[in-house]
Short mmCIF file of C-alpha atoms and ligand atoms in Angstrom, two decimals:
data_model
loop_
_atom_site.label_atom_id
_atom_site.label_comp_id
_atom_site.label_asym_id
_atom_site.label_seq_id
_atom_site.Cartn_x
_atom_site.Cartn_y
_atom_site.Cartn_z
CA UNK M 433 -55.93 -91.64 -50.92
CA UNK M 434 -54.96 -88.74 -53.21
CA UNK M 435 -56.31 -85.88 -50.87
CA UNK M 436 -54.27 -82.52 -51.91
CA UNK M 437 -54.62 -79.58 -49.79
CA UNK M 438 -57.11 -78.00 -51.81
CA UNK M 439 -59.84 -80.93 -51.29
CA UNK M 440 -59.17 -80.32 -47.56
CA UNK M 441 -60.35 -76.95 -47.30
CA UNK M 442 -57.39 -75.31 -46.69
CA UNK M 443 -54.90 -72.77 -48.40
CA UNK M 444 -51.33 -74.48 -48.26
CA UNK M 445 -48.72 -72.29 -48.22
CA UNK M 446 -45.38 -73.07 -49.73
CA UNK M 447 -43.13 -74.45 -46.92
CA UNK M 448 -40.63 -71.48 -45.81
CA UNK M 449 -39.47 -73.00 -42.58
CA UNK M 450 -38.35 -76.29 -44.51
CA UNK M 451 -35.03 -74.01 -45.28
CA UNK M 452 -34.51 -73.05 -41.83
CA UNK M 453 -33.92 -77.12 -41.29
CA UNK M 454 -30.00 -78.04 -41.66
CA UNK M 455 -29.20 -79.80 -44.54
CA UNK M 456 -29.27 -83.11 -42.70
CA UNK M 457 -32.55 -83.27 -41.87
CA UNK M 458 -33.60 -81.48 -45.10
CA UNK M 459 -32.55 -84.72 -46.71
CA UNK M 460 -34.20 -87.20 -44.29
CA UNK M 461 -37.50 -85.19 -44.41
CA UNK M 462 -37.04 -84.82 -48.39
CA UNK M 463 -36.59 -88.98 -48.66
CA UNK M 464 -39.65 -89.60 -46.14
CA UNK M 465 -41.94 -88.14 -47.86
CA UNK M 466 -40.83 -89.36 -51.60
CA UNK M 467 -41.35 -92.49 -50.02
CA UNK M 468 -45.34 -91.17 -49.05
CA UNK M 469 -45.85 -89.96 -52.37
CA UNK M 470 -44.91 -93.43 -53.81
CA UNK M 471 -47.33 -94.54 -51.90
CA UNK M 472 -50.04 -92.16 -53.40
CA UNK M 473 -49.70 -90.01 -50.57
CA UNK M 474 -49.53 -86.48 -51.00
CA UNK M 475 -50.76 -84.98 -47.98
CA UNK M 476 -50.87 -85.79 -44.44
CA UNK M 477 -53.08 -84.36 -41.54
CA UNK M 478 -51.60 -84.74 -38.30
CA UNK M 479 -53.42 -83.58 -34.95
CA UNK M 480 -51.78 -82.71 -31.55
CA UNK M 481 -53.27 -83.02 -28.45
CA UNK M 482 -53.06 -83.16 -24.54
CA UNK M 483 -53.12 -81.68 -21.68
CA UNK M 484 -52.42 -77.51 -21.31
CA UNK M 485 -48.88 -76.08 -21.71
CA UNK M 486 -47.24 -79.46 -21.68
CA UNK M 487 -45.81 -78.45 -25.66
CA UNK M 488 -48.11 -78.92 -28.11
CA UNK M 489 -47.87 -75.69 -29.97
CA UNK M 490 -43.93 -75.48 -29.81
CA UNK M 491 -43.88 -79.32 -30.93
CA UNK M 492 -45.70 -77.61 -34.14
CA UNK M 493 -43.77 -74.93 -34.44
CA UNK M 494 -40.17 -77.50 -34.19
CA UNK M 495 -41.96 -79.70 -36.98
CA UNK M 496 -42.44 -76.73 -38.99
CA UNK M 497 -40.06 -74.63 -38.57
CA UNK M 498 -41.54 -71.22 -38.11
CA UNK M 499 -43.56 -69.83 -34.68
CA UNK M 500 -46.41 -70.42 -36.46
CA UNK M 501 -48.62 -70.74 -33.73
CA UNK M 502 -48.19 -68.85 -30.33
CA UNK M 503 -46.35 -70.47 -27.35
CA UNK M 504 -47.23 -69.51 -23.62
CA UNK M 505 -45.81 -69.89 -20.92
CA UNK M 506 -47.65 -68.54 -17.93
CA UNK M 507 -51.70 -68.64 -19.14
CA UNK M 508 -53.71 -71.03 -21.48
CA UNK M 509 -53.12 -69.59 -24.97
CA UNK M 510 -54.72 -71.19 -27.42
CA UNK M 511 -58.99 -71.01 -27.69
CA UNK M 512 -59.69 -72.95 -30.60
CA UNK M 513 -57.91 -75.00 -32.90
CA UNK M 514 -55.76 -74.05 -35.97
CA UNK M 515 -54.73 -75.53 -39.01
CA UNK M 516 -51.59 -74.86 -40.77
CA UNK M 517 -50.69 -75.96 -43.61
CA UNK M 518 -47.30 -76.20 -46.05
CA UNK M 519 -46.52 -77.57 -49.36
CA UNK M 520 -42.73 -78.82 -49.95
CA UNK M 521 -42.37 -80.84 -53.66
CA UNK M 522 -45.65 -81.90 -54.22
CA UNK M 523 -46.63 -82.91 -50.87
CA UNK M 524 -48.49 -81.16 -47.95
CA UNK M 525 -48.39 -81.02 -44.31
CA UNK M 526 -52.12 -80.68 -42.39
CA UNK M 527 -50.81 -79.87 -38.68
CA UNK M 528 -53.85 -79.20 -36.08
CA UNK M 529 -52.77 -77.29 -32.64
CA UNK M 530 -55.22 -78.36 -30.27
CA UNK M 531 -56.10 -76.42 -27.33
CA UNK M 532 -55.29 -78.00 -23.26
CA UNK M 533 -57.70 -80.69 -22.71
CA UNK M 534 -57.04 -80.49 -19.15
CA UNK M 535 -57.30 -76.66 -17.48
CA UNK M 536 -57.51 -76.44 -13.61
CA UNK M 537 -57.61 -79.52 -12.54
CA UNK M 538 -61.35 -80.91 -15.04
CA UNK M 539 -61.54 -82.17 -18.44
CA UNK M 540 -62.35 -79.58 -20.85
CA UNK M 541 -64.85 -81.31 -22.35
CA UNK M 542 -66.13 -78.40 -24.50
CA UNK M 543 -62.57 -77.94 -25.70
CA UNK M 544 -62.49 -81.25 -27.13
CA UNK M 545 -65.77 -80.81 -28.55
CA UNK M 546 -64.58 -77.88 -30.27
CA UNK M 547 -61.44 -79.45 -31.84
CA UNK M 548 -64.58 -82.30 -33.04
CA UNK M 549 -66.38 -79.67 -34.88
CA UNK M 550 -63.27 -77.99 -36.29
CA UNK M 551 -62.30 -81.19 -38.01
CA UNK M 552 -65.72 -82.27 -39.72
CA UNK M 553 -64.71 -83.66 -42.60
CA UNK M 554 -61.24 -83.85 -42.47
CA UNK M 555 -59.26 -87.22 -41.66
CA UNK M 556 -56.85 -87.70 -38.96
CA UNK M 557 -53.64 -89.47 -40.07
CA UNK M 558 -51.90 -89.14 -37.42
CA UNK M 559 -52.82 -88.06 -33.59
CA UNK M 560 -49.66 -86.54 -31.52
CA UNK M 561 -50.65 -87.15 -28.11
CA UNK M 562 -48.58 -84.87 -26.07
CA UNK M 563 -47.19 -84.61 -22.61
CA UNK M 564 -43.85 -84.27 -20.97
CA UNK M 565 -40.78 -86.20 -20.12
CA UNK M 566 -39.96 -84.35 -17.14
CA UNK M 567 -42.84 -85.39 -15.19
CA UNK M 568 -43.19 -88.30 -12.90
CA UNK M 569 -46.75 -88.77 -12.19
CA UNK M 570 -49.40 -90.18 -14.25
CA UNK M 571 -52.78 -89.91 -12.48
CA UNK M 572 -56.73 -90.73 -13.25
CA UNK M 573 -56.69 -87.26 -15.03
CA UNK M 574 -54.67 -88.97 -17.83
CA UNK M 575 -56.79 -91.63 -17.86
CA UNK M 576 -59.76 -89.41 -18.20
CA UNK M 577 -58.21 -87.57 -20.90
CA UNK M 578 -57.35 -90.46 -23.04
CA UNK M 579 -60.94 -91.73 -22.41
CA UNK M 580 -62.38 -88.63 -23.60
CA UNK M 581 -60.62 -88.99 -26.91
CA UNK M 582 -61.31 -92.16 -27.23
CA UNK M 583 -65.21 -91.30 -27.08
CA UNK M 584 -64.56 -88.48 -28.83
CA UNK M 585 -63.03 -90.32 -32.04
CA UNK M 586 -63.55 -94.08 -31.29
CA UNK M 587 -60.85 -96.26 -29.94
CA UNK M 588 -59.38 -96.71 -33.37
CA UNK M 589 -57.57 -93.13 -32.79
CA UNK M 590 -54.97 -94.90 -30.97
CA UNK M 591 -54.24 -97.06 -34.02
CA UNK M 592 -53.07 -93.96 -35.83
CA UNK M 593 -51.21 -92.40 -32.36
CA UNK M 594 -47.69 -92.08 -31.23
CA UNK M 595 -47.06 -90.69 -27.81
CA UNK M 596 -44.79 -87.64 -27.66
CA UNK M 597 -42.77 -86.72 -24.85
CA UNK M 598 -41.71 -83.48 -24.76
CA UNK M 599 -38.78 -81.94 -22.03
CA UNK M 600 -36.63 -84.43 -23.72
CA UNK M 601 -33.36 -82.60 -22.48
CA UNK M 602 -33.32 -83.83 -18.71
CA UNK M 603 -30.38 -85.07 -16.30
CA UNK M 604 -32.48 -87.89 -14.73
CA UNK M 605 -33.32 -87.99 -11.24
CA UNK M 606 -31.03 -90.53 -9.00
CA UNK M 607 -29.36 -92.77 -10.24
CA UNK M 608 -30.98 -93.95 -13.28
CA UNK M 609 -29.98 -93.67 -16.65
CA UNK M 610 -31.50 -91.65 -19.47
CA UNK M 611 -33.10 -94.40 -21.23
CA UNK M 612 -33.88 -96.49 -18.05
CA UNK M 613 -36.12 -93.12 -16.96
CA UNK M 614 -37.40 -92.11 -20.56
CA UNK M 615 -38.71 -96.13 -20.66
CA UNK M 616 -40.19 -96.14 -17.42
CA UNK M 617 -42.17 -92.18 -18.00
CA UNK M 618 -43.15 -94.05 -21.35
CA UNK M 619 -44.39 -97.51 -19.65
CA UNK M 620 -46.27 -95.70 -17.12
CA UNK M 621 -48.05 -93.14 -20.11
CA UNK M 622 -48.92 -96.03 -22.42
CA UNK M 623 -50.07 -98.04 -19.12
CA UNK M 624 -52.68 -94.92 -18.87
CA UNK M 625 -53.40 -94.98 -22.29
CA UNK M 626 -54.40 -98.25 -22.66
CA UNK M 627 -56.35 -98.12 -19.45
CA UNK M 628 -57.85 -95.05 -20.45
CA UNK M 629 -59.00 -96.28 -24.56
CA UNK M 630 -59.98 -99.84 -22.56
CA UNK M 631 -57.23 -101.47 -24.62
CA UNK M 632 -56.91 -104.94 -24.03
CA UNK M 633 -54.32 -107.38 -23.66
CA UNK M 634 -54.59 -109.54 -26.56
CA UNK M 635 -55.07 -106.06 -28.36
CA UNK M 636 -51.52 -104.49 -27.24
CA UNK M 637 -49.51 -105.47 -30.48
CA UNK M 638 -52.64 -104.36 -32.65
CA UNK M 639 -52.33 -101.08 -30.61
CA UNK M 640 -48.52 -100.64 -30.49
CA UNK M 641 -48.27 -96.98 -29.94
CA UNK M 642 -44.74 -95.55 -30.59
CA UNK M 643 -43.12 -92.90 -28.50
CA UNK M 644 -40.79 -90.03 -29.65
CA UNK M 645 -38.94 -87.80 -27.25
CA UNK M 646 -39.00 -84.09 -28.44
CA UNK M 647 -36.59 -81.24 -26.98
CA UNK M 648 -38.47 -78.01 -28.34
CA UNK M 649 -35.68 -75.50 -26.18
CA UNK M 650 -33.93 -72.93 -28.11
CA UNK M 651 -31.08 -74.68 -26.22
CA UNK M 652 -30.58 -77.90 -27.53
CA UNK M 653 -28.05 -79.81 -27.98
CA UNK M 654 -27.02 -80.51 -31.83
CA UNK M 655 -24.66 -83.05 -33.83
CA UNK M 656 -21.94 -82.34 -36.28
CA UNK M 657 -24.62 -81.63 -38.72
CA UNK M 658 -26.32 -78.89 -36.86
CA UNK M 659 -29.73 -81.36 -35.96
CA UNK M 660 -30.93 -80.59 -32.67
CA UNK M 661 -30.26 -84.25 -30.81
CA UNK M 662 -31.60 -86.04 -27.26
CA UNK M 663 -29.41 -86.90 -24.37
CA UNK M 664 -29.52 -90.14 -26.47
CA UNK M 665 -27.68 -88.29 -29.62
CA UNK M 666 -31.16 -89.16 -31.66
CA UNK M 667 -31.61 -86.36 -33.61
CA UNK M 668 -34.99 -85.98 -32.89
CA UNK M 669 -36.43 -84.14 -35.54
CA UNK M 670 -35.93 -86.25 -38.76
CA UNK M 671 -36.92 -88.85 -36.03
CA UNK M 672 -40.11 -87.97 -35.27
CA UNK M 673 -41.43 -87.54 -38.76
CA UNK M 674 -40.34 -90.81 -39.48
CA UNK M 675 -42.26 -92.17 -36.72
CA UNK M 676 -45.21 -90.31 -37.72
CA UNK M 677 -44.71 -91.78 -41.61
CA UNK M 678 -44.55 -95.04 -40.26
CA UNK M 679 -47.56 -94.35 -38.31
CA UNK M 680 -49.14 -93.08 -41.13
CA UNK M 681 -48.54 -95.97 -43.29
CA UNK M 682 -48.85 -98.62 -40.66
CA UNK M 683 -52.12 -100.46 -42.63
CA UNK M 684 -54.55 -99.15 -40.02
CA UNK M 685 -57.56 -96.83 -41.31
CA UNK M 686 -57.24 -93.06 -40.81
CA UNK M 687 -59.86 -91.49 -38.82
CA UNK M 688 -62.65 -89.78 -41.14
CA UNK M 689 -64.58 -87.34 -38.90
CA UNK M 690 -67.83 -87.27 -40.61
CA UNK M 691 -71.11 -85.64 -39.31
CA UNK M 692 -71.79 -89.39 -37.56
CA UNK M 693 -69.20 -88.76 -35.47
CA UNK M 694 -69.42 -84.93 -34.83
CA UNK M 695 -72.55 -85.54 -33.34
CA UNK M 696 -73.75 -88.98 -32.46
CA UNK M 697 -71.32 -89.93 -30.12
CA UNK M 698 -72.05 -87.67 -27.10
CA UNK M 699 -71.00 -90.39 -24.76
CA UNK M 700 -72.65 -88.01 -21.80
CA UNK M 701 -75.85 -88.38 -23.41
CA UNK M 702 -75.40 -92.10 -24.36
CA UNK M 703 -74.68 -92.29 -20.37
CA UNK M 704 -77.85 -90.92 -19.82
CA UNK M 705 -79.61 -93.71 -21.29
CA UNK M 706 -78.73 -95.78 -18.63
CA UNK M 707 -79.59 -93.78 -15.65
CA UNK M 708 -83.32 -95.56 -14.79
CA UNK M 709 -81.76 -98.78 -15.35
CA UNK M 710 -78.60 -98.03 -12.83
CA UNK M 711 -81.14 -96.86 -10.51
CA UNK M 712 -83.31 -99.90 -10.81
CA UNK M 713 -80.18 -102.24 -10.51
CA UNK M 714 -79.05 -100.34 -7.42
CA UNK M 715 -82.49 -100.53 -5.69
CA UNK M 716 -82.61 -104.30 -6.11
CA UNK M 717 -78.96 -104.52 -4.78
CA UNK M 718 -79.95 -102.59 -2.21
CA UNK M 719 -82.88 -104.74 -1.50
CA UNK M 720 -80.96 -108.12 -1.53
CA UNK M 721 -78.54 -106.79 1.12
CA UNK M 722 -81.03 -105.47 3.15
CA UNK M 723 -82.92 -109.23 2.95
CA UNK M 724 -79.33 -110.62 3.72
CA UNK M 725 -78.44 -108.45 6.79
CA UNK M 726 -82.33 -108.63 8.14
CA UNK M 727 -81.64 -112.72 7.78
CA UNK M 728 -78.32 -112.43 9.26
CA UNK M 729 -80.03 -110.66 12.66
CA UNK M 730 -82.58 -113.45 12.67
CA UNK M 731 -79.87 -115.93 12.70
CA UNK M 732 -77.55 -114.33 15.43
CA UNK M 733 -80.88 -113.57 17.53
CA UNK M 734 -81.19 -117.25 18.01
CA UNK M 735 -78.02 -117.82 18.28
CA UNK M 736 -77.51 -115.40 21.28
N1 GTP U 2296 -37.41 -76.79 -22.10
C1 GTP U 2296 -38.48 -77.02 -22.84
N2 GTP U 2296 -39.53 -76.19 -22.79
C2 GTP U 2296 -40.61 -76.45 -23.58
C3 GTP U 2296 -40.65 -77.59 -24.43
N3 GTP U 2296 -41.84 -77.58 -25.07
C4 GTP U 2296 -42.51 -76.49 -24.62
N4 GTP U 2296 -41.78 -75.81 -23.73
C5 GTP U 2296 -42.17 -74.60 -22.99
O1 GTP U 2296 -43.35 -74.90 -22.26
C6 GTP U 2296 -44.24 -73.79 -22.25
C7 GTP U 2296 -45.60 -74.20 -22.83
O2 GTP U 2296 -45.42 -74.58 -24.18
P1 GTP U 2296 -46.59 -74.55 -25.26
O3 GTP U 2296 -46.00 -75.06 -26.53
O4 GTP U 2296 -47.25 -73.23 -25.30
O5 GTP U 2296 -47.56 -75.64 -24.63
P2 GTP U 2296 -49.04 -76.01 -25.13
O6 GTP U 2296 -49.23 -77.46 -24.84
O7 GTP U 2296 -49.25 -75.57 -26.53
O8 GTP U 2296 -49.92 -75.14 -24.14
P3 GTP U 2296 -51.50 -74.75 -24.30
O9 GTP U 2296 -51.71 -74.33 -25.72
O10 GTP U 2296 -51.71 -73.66 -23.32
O11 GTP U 2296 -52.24 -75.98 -23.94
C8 GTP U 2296 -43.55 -72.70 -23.06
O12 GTP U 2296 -42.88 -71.86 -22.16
C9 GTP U 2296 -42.56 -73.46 -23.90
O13 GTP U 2296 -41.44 -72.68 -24.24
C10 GTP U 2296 -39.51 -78.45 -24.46
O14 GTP U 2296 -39.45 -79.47 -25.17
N5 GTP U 2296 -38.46 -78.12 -23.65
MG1 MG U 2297 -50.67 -74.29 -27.34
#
């Protein structure tokens, strides 16, 4: 498990932004990761993905503390996926910005395949899946989002996934509280997700999927200590890398993206295997009802 930057391919650069943190977090972020290294973890690579402009890049740029990738508001920014990395004490953070797996409405199933080939051999730790708070829809697009991923990395992604909300700063709608609607956007996302990775019931605890609430706005609210806090007064910052240490250490395998993986599991093409058979399947259905509804006329013929 002792993967420094260097084995991964990648030029870490000492951690600038860590400064720009207030002293507060500093601290948290300083003790979570002493507590990684004791573990013989010295570097973590975390991926972010979702659909288009719902935060992923200025959830990257909050964790890292520097606009190190480019936010947009108005068009699809980012093509293909980048890497950053940074170095604090001895230990390194991997953070892949993803571009929108949804664009107009379709899947953007080269996109994904993209971020695929961008990661051969690397391992995922973590996977930030990443949508907003403020929304109050989930529909089958989700669904065939998460599926993608999940054929894209195997199911066991979601092992190493916490869902991310961000938009975190809202005055619910109604009546309802803040945590009443953050729990109910939540139920209905994971409800997707484990529709979506064909999680099943007696799976649910073995795929328990935190969710952290993220407020990237220049406007956010802070505590005495300067953090940057929810609605909820979580400071959300030193919050979310906990949940992604936990995450990272919760016993389940990281995802290696090997070659295998890369390229065998083209679930179109796997689909295509199937076609004459579907066909055949359908004819014979087809067949049976036709046998059914030409008996049924026989019948009600006599019985006229
Ligand atoms: N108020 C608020 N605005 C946010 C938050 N996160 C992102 N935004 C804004 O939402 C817009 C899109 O953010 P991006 O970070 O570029 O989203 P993205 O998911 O990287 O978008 P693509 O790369 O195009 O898929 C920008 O105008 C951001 O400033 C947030 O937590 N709160
Ligand atoms: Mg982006």
């Amino acid at each position: 498990m002792n993967r420094t930057a260097a084995s991964m391919g990648s030029l870490s650069r000492e951690w600038l932004g860590f400064q720009q943190f207030p002293t507060a977090t500093q601290n948290k972020l300083v003790e979570l990761f002493g507590k990684l290294k004791q573990e013989n973890l010295n570097s973590l690579t975390i991926i972010v993905m979702g659909k288009g402009g719902v935060g992923k890049s200025s959830t990257v740029n909050s964790i890292i503390g520097e606009r190190v990738v480019t936010v947009n508001s108005f068009q699809p920014e980012q093509l293909r996926p980048t890497m950053i990395s940074r170095t604090r004490a001895g230990f390194t953070v991997n953070i892949v910005d993803t571009p929108g797996l949804v664009e107009g409405g379709y899947v953007n199933y080269q996109a994904l395949d993209l971020i695929k080939r961008f990661l051969l051999n690397k391992t995922i730790d973590v996977l930030l899946y990443v949508d907003r708070l403020d929304a109050y829809r989930v529909d089958d697009l989700d669904r065939q989002i998460i599926k993608a991923i999940s054929d894209g990395f195997g199911k066991n992604i979601w092992r190493k996934s916490l869902l991310v909300l961000t938009h975190a700063q809202l005055c619910p709608p109604e009546k309802l509280s803040y945590d009443v609607f953050s729990s109910k956007r939540s139920e209905a996302l994971l409800k997707t997700i484990r529709l979506g990775a064909r999680i099943r019931k007696n799976e649910y605890k073995d795929f328990d999927i935190p969710v952290v609430l993220v407020e990237n706005s220049g406007r956010c609210n802070k505590n005495e200590n300067d953090e940057k806090i929810l609605p909820n007064d979580v400071a959300w910052i030193p919050n979310l890398v906990k949940v992604i240490t936990d995450v990272a250490t919760n016993g389940k395998n990281s995802i290696i993206v090997d070659k295998k993986l890369v390229e065998g599991s083209d679930s179109n093409d796997k689909g295509k295997m199937f076609i004459p058979l579907i066909l055949g399947v359908q004819f014979l259905v087809v067949k049976w009802i036709q046998g059914a509804i030409n008996n049924d006329i026989a019948k009600g013929g006599r019985s006229l």
